[in-house]
Short mmCIF file of C-alpha atoms and ligand atoms in Angstrom, two decimals:
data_model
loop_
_atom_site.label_atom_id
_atom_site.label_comp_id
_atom_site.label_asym_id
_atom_site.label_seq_id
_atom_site.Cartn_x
_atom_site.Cartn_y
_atom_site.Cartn_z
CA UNK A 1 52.33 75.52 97.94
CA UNK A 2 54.90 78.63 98.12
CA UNK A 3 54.08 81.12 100.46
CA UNK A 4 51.86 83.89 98.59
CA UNK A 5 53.63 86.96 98.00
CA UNK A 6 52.37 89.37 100.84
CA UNK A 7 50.24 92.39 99.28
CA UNK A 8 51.91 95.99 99.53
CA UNK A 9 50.21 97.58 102.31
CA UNK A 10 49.58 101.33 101.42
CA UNK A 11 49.98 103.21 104.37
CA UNK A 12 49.15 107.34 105.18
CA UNK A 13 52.73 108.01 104.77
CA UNK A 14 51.35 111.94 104.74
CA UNK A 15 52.33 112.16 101.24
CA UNK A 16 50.88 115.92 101.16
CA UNK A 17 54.32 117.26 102.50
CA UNK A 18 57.13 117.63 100.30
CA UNK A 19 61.20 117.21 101.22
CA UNK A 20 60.88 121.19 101.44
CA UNK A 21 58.45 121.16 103.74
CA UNK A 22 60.30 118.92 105.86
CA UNK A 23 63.08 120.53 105.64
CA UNK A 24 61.52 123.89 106.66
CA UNK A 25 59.60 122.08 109.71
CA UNK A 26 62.55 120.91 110.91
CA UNK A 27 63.99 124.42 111.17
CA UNK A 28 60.93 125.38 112.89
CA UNK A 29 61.73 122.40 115.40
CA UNK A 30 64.91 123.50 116.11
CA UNK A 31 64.06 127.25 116.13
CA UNK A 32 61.93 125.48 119.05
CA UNK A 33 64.93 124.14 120.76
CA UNK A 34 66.16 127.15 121.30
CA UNK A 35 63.60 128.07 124.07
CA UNK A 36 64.69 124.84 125.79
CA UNK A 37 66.00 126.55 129.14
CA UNK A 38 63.85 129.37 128.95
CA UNK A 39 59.94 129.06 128.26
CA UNK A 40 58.71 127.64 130.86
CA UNK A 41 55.65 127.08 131.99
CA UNK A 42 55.27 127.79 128.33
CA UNK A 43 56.15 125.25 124.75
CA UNK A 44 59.11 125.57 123.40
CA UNK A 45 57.82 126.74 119.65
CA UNK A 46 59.85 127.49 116.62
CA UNK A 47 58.13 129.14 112.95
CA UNK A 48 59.41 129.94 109.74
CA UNK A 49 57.77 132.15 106.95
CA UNK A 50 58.56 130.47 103.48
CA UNK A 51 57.75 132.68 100.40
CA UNK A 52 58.73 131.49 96.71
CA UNK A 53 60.66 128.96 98.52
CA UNK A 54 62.90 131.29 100.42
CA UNK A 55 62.93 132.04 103.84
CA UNK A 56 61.56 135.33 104.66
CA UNK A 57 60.85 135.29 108.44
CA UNK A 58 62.34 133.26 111.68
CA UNK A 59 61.38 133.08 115.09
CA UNK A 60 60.50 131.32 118.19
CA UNK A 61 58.88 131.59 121.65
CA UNK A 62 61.67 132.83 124.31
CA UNK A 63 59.66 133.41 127.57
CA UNK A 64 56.02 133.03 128.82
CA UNK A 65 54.73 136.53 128.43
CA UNK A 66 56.58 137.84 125.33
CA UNK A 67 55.64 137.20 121.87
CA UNK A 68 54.76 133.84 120.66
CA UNK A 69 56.66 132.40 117.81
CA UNK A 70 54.43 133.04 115.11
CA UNK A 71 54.22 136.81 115.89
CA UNK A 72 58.02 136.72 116.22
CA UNK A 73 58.34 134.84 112.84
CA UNK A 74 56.23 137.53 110.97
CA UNK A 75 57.43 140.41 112.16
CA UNK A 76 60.90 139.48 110.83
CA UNK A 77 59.28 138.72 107.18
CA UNK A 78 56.77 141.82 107.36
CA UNK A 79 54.83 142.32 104.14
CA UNK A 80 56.74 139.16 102.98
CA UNK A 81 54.49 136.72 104.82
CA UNK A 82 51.64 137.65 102.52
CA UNK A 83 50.87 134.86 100.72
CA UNK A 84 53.55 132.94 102.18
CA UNK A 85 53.32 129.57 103.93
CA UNK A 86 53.90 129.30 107.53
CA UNK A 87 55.78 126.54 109.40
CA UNK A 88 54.72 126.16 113.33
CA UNK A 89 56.22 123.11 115.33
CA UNK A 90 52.64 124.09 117.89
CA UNK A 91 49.12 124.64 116.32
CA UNK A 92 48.46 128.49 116.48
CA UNK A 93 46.90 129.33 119.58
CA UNK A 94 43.47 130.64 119.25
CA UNK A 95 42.99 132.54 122.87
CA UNK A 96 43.80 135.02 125.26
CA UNK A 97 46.29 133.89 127.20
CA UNK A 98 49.85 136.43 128.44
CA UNK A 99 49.38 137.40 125.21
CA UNK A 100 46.74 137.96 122.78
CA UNK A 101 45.62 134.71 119.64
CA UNK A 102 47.89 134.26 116.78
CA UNK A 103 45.64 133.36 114.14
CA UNK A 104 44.98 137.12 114.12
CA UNK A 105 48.11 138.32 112.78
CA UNK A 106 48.41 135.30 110.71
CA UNK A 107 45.19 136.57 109.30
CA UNK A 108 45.63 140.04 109.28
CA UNK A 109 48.99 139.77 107.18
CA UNK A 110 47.66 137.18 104.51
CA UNK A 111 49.29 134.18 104.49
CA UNK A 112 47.81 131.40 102.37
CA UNK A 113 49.09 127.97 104.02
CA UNK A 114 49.82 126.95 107.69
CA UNK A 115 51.24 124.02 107.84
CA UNK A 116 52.00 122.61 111.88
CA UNK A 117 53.84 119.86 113.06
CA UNK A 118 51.13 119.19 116.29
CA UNK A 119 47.80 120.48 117.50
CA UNK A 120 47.98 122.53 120.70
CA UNK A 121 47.13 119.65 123.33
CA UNK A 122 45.28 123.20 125.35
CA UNK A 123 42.13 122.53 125.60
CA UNK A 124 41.68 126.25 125.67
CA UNK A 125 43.60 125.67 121.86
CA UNK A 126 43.41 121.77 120.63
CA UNK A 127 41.89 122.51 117.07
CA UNK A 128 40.79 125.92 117.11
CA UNK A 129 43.31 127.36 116.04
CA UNK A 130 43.51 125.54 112.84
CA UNK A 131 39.76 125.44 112.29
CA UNK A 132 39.63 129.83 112.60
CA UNK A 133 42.36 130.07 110.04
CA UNK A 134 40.25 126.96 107.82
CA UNK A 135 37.30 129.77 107.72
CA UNK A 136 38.90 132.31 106.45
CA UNK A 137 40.08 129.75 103.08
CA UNK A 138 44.08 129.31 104.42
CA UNK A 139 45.23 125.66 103.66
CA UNK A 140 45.93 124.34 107.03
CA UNK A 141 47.94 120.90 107.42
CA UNK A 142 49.09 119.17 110.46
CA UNK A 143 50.86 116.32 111.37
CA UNK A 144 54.53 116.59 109.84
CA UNK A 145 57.61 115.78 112.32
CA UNK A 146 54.65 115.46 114.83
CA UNK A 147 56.80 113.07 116.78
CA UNK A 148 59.93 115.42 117.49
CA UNK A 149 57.59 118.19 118.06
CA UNK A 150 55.72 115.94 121.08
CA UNK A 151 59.26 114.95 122.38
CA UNK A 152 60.59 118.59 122.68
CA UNK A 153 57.62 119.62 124.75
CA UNK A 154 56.89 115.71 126.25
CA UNK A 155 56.23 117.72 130.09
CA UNK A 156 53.62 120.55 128.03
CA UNK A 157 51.67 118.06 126.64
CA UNK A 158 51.75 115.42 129.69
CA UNK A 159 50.14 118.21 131.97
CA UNK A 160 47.70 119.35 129.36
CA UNK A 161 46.19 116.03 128.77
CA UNK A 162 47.10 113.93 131.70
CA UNK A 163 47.35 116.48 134.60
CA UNK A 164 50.79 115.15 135.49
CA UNK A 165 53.90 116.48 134.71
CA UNK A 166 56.75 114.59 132.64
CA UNK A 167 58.87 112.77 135.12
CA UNK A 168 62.23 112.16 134.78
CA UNK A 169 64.39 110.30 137.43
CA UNK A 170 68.12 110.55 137.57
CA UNK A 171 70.23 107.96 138.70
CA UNK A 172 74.54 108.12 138.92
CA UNK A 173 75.80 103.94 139.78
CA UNK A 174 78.51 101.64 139.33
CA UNK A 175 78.44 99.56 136.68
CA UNK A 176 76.78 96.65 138.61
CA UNK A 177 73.61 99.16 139.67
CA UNK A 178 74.68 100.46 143.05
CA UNK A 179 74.45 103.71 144.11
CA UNK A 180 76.46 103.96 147.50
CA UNK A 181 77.95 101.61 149.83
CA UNK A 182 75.99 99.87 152.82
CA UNK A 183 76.81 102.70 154.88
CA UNK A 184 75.59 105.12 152.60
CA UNK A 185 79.21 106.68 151.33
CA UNK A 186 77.85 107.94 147.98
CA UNK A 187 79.35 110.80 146.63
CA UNK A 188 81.33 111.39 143.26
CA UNK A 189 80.75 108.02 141.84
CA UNK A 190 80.09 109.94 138.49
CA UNK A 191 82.56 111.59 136.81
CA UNK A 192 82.53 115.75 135.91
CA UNK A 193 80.93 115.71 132.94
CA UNK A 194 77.79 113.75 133.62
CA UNK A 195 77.59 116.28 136.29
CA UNK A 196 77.76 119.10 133.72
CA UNK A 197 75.10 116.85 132.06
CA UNK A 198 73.25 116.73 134.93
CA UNK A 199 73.21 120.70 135.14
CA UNK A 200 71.55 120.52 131.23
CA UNK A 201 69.12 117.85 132.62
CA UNK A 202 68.33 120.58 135.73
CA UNK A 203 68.15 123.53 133.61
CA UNK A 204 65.77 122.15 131.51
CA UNK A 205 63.41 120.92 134.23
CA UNK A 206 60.73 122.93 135.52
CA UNK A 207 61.45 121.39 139.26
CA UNK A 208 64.02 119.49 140.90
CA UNK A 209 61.97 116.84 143.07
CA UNK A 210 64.21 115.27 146.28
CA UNK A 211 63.51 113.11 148.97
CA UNK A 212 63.87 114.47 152.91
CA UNK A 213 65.76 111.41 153.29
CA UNK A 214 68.46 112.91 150.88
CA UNK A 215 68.52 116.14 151.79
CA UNK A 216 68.87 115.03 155.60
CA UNK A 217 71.70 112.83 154.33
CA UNK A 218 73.20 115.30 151.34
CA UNK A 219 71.99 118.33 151.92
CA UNK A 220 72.23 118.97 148.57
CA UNK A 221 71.91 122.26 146.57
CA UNK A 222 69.64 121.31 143.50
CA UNK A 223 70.49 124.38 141.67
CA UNK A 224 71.42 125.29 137.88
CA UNK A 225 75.03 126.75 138.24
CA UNK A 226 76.59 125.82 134.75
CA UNK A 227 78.22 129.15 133.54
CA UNK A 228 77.46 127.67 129.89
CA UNK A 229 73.52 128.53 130.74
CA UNK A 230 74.64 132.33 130.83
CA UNK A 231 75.26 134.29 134.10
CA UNK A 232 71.49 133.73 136.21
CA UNK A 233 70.10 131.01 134.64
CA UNK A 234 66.18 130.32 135.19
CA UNK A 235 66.38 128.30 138.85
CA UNK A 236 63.79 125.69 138.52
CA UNK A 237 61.11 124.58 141.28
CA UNK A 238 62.94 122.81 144.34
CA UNK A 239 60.19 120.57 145.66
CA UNK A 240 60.82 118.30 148.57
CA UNK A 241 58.37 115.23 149.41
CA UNK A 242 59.23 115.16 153.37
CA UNK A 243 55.84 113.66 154.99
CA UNK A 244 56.89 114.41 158.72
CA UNK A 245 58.26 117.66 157.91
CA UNK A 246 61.83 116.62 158.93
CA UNK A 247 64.44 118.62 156.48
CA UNK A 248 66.02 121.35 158.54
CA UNK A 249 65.08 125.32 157.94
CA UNK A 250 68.37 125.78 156.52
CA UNK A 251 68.48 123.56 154.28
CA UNK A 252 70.68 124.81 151.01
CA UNK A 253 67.71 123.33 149.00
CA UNK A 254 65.25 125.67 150.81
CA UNK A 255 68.07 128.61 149.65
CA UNK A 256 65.71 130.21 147.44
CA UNK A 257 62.43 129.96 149.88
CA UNK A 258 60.28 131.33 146.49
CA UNK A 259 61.40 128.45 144.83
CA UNK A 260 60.50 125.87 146.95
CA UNK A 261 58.38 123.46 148.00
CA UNK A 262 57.78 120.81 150.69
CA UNK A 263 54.97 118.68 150.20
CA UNK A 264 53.78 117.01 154.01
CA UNK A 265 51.36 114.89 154.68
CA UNK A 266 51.33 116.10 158.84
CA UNK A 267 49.10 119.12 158.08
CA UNK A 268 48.70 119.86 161.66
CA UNK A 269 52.53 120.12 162.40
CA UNK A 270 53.34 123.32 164.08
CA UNK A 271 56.91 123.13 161.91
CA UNK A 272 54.40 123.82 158.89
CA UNK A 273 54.40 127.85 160.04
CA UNK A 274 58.22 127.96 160.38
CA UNK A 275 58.63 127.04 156.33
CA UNK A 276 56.13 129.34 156.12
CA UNK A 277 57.36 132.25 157.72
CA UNK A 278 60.90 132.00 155.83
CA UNK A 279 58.37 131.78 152.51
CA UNK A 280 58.74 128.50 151.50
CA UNK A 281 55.81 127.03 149.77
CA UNK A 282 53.93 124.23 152.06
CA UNK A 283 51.91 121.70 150.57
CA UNK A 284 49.58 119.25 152.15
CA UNK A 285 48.81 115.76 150.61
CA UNK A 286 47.68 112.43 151.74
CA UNK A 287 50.49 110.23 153.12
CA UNK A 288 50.49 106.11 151.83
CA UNK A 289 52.81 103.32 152.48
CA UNK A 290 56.23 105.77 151.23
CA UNK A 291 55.43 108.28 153.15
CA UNK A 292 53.45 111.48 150.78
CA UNK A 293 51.35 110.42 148.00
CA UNK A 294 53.41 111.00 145.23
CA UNK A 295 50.70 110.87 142.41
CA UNK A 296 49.10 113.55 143.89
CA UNK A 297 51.90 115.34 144.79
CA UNK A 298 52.75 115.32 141.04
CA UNK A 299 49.46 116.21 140.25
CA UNK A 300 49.31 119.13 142.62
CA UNK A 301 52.56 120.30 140.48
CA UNK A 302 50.57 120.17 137.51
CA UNK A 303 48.14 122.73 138.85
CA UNK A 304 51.39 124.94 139.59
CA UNK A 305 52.66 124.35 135.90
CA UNK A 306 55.44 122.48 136.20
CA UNK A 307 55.85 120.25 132.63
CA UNK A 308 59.48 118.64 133.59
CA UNK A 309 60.14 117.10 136.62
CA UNK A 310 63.68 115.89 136.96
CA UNK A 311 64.35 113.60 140.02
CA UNK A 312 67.58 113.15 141.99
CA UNK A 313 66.41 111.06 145.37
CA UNK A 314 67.93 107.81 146.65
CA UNK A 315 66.12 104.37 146.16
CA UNK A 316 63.78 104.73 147.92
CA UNK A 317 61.61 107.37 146.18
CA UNK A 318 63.10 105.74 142.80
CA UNK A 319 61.74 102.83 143.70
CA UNK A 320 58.18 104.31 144.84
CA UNK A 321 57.50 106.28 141.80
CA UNK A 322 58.24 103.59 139.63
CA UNK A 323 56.07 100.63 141.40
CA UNK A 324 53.50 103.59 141.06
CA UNK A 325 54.29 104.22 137.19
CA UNK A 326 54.71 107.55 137.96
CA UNK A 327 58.15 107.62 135.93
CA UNK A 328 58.36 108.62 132.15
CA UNK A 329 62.26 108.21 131.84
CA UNK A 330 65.16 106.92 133.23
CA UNK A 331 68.27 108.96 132.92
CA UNK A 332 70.98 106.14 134.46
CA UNK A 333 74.41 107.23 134.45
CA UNK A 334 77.04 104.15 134.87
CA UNK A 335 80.53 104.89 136.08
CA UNK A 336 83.27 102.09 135.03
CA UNK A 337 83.16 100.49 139.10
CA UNK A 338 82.36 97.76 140.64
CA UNK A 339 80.90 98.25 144.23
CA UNK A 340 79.71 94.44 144.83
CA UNK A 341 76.63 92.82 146.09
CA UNK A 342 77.17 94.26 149.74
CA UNK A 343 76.38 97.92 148.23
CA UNK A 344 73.14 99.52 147.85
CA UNK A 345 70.80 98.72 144.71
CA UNK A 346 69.01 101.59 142.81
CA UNK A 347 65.45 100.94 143.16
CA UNK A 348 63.89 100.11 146.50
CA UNK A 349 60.94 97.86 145.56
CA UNK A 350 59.12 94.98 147.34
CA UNK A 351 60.09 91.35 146.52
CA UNK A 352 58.35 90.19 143.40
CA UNK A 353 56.53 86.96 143.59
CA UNK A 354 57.53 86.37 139.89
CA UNK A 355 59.36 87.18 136.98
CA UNK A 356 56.30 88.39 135.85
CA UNK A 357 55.97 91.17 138.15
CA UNK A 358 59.61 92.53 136.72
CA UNK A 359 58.84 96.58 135.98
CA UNK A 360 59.90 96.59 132.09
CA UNK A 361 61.40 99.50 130.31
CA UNK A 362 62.65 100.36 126.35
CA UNK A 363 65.93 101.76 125.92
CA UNK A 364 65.55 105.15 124.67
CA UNK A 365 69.47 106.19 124.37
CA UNK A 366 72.53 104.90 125.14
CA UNK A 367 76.12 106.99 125.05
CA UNK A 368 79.58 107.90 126.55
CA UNK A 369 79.14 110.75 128.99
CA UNK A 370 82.93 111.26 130.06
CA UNK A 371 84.31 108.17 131.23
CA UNK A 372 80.79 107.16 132.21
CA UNK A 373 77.85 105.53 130.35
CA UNK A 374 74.57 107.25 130.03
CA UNK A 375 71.30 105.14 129.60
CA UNK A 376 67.69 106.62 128.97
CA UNK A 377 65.12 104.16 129.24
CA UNK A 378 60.91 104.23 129.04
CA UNK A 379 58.61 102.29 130.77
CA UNK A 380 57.58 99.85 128.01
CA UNK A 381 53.71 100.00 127.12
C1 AOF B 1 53.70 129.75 123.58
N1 AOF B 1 54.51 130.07 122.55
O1 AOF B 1 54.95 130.23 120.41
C2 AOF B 1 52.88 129.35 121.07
C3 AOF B 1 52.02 129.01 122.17
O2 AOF B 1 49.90 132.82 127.90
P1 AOF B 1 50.28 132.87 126.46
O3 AOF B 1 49.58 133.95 125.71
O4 AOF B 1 51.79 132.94 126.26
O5 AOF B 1 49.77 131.53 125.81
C4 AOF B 1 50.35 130.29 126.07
C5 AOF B 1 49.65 129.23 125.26
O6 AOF B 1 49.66 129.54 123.87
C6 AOF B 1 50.32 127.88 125.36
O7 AOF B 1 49.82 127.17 126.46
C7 AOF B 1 49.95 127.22 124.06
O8 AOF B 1 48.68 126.58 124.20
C8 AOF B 1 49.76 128.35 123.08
N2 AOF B 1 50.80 128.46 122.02
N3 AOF B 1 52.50 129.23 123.40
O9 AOF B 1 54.07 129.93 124.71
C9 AOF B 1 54.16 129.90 121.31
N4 AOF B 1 52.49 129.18 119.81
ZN1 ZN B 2 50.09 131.99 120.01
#
């Protein structure tokens, strides 16, 4: 018999939201965007007032402490927001945080429909909101572009609902994976512009995570110094995992003492009140077969509020955070070499027993950065 023609599956396609409203959402996203560098440890949120179909109000969250999109958003529409709708790429926050609950003002001035692109993952927020501004009879909808909303504030949400910040671990090889020869030679194998990439990547991030192995071998700065981020961009976090306490004082990543932090697992080490003293931030965790225990040294950054952790190590840490799925995203840069088999892989990792035990990713991205290649990949789930 022929195959039966297979029934039309209706699916929630959320076919409450018009080709306006998605077009005004996205707006709001990218009104988000534009906090990118700059609202940390706060979401990057964007909002739009829409009245008779024409925008009356813009605005979006620049810093932790100042006003909060929404309030931006309807102070430039004033008395136009009554009876408008309102776009949010965040659920309206409901508390007392730096600043004082938006639903008040979106109360206050009248507006008749809030529509949001995510709920606030807060649990001092996570429905709230929406339900304070249901009870007082505005139309609340959520759930449109809910996917580019999660991905602009991916470390946000991690450390709201997992405790863990968003992890992303950089990696500059030649095209046949290595990152330095035997002898460890390794620098410049990327060209300039995935290192101006690199700055965006850094800029973005809420810390810069290193190995002491690296900074022993690179002594590397870690810092945001692309004059395209304006002239003192916001320095992230400089957090070094060094179990035995073995990076020198001096150290250019320990430049900005109030920025960083070592993370040892030696808590009785008398080096412990040198950091100290020059104000570096000293961190005790448990130590495991890598030397400190990363998850809860990630988990201890949480508590800090750090959201975006971007990683530039050697293989060895690679390699440990990923057999301990601690890694959201790859960012691989490729340059157009060939190193050979002698030179060093990227990813230190025990022997597997099996094909089966090969750690499998999803390419996210893939695109010319310069002369070199960039690749983004997930772990696959
Ligand atoms: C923002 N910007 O536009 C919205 C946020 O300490 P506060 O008062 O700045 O509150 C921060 C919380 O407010 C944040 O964790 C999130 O739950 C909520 N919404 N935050 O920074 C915004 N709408
Ligand atoms: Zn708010």
């Amino acid at each position: 018999a022929p195959p039966r023609p297979r029934p039309v599956r209706k699916v929630n396609v959320m076919n409450s939201f018009s080709t306006s409203d998605h077009v005004h959402m996205a707006r709001a996203i990218e009104l988000a965007a534009r906090g990118l560098y700059s609202t940390d440890p706060n979401p990057r949120v964007g909002c739009l007032v829409v009245r008779d179909g024409v925008v009356v109000g813009e605005g979006w969250h620049e810093r932790a402490g100042e006003a909060h999109a929404e309030v931006a958003a309807l102070q430039a529409a004033g008395e136009g927001a009554r009876g408008a709708t309102v776009y949010v790429s965040l659920e309206p926050c409901s508390h007392h945080g730096r600043t004082p609950p938006c639903v008040g003002p979106l109360i206050r001035v009248g507006v008749a429909r809030v529509v949001c692109a995510m709920t606030d993952p807060n649990p001092r927020v996570q429905g709230a909101g929406m339900a304070a501004l249901r009870a007082v009879g505005i139309k609340v909808e959520c759930g449109l572009l809910e996917a580019q909303a999660r991905e602009l504030n991916c470390g946000f949400v991690q450390r709201m609902t997992r405790g863990l910040p968003w992890v992303r671990v950089k990696l500059a090889a030649s095209l046949d994976g290595r990152t330095a020869l035997a002898d460890g030679e390794s620098r410049w194998i990327t060209g300039e512009a995935a290192r101006a990439d690199v700055q965006r990547w850094r800029a973005r991030s809420s810390a810069i995570l290193t190995s002491s192995g690296t900074v022993l071998a690179d002594d590397p700065r870690l810092d945001v110094r692309d004059a395209s981020l304006g002239p003192q961009p916001r320095q992230p976090w400089r957090v070094v995992a060094d179990s035995e306490l073995r990076v020198a004082l001096d150290a250019r990543v320990l430049a900005d003492p109030a920025r960083a932090i070592v993370f040892t697992s030696s808590a009785g080490s008398a080096r412990r009140g040198h950091f100290q003293a020059l104000g570096v931030r000293v961190e005790s965790v448990g130590r495991n077969a890598y030397g400190v225990d990363l998850r809860a040294l990630l988990a201890r950054l949480a508590e800090l509020e750090i959201n975006e952790v971007w990683v530039e190590a050697g293989s060895r840490l690679a390699g440990a955070l990923l057999e301990e799925r601690l890694v959201d995203e790859l960012v691989i840069y490729l340059a157009p070499h060939v190193l050979g088999s002698t030179a060093l892989g990227m990813f230190r990792l025990p022997a597997l027993a099996g094909l089966n035990e090969r750690v499998r990713l999803r390419y996210t991205d893939v695109r010319l950065v310069g002369d070199d290649l960039r690749l983004q990949a997930r772990p696959a789930v």
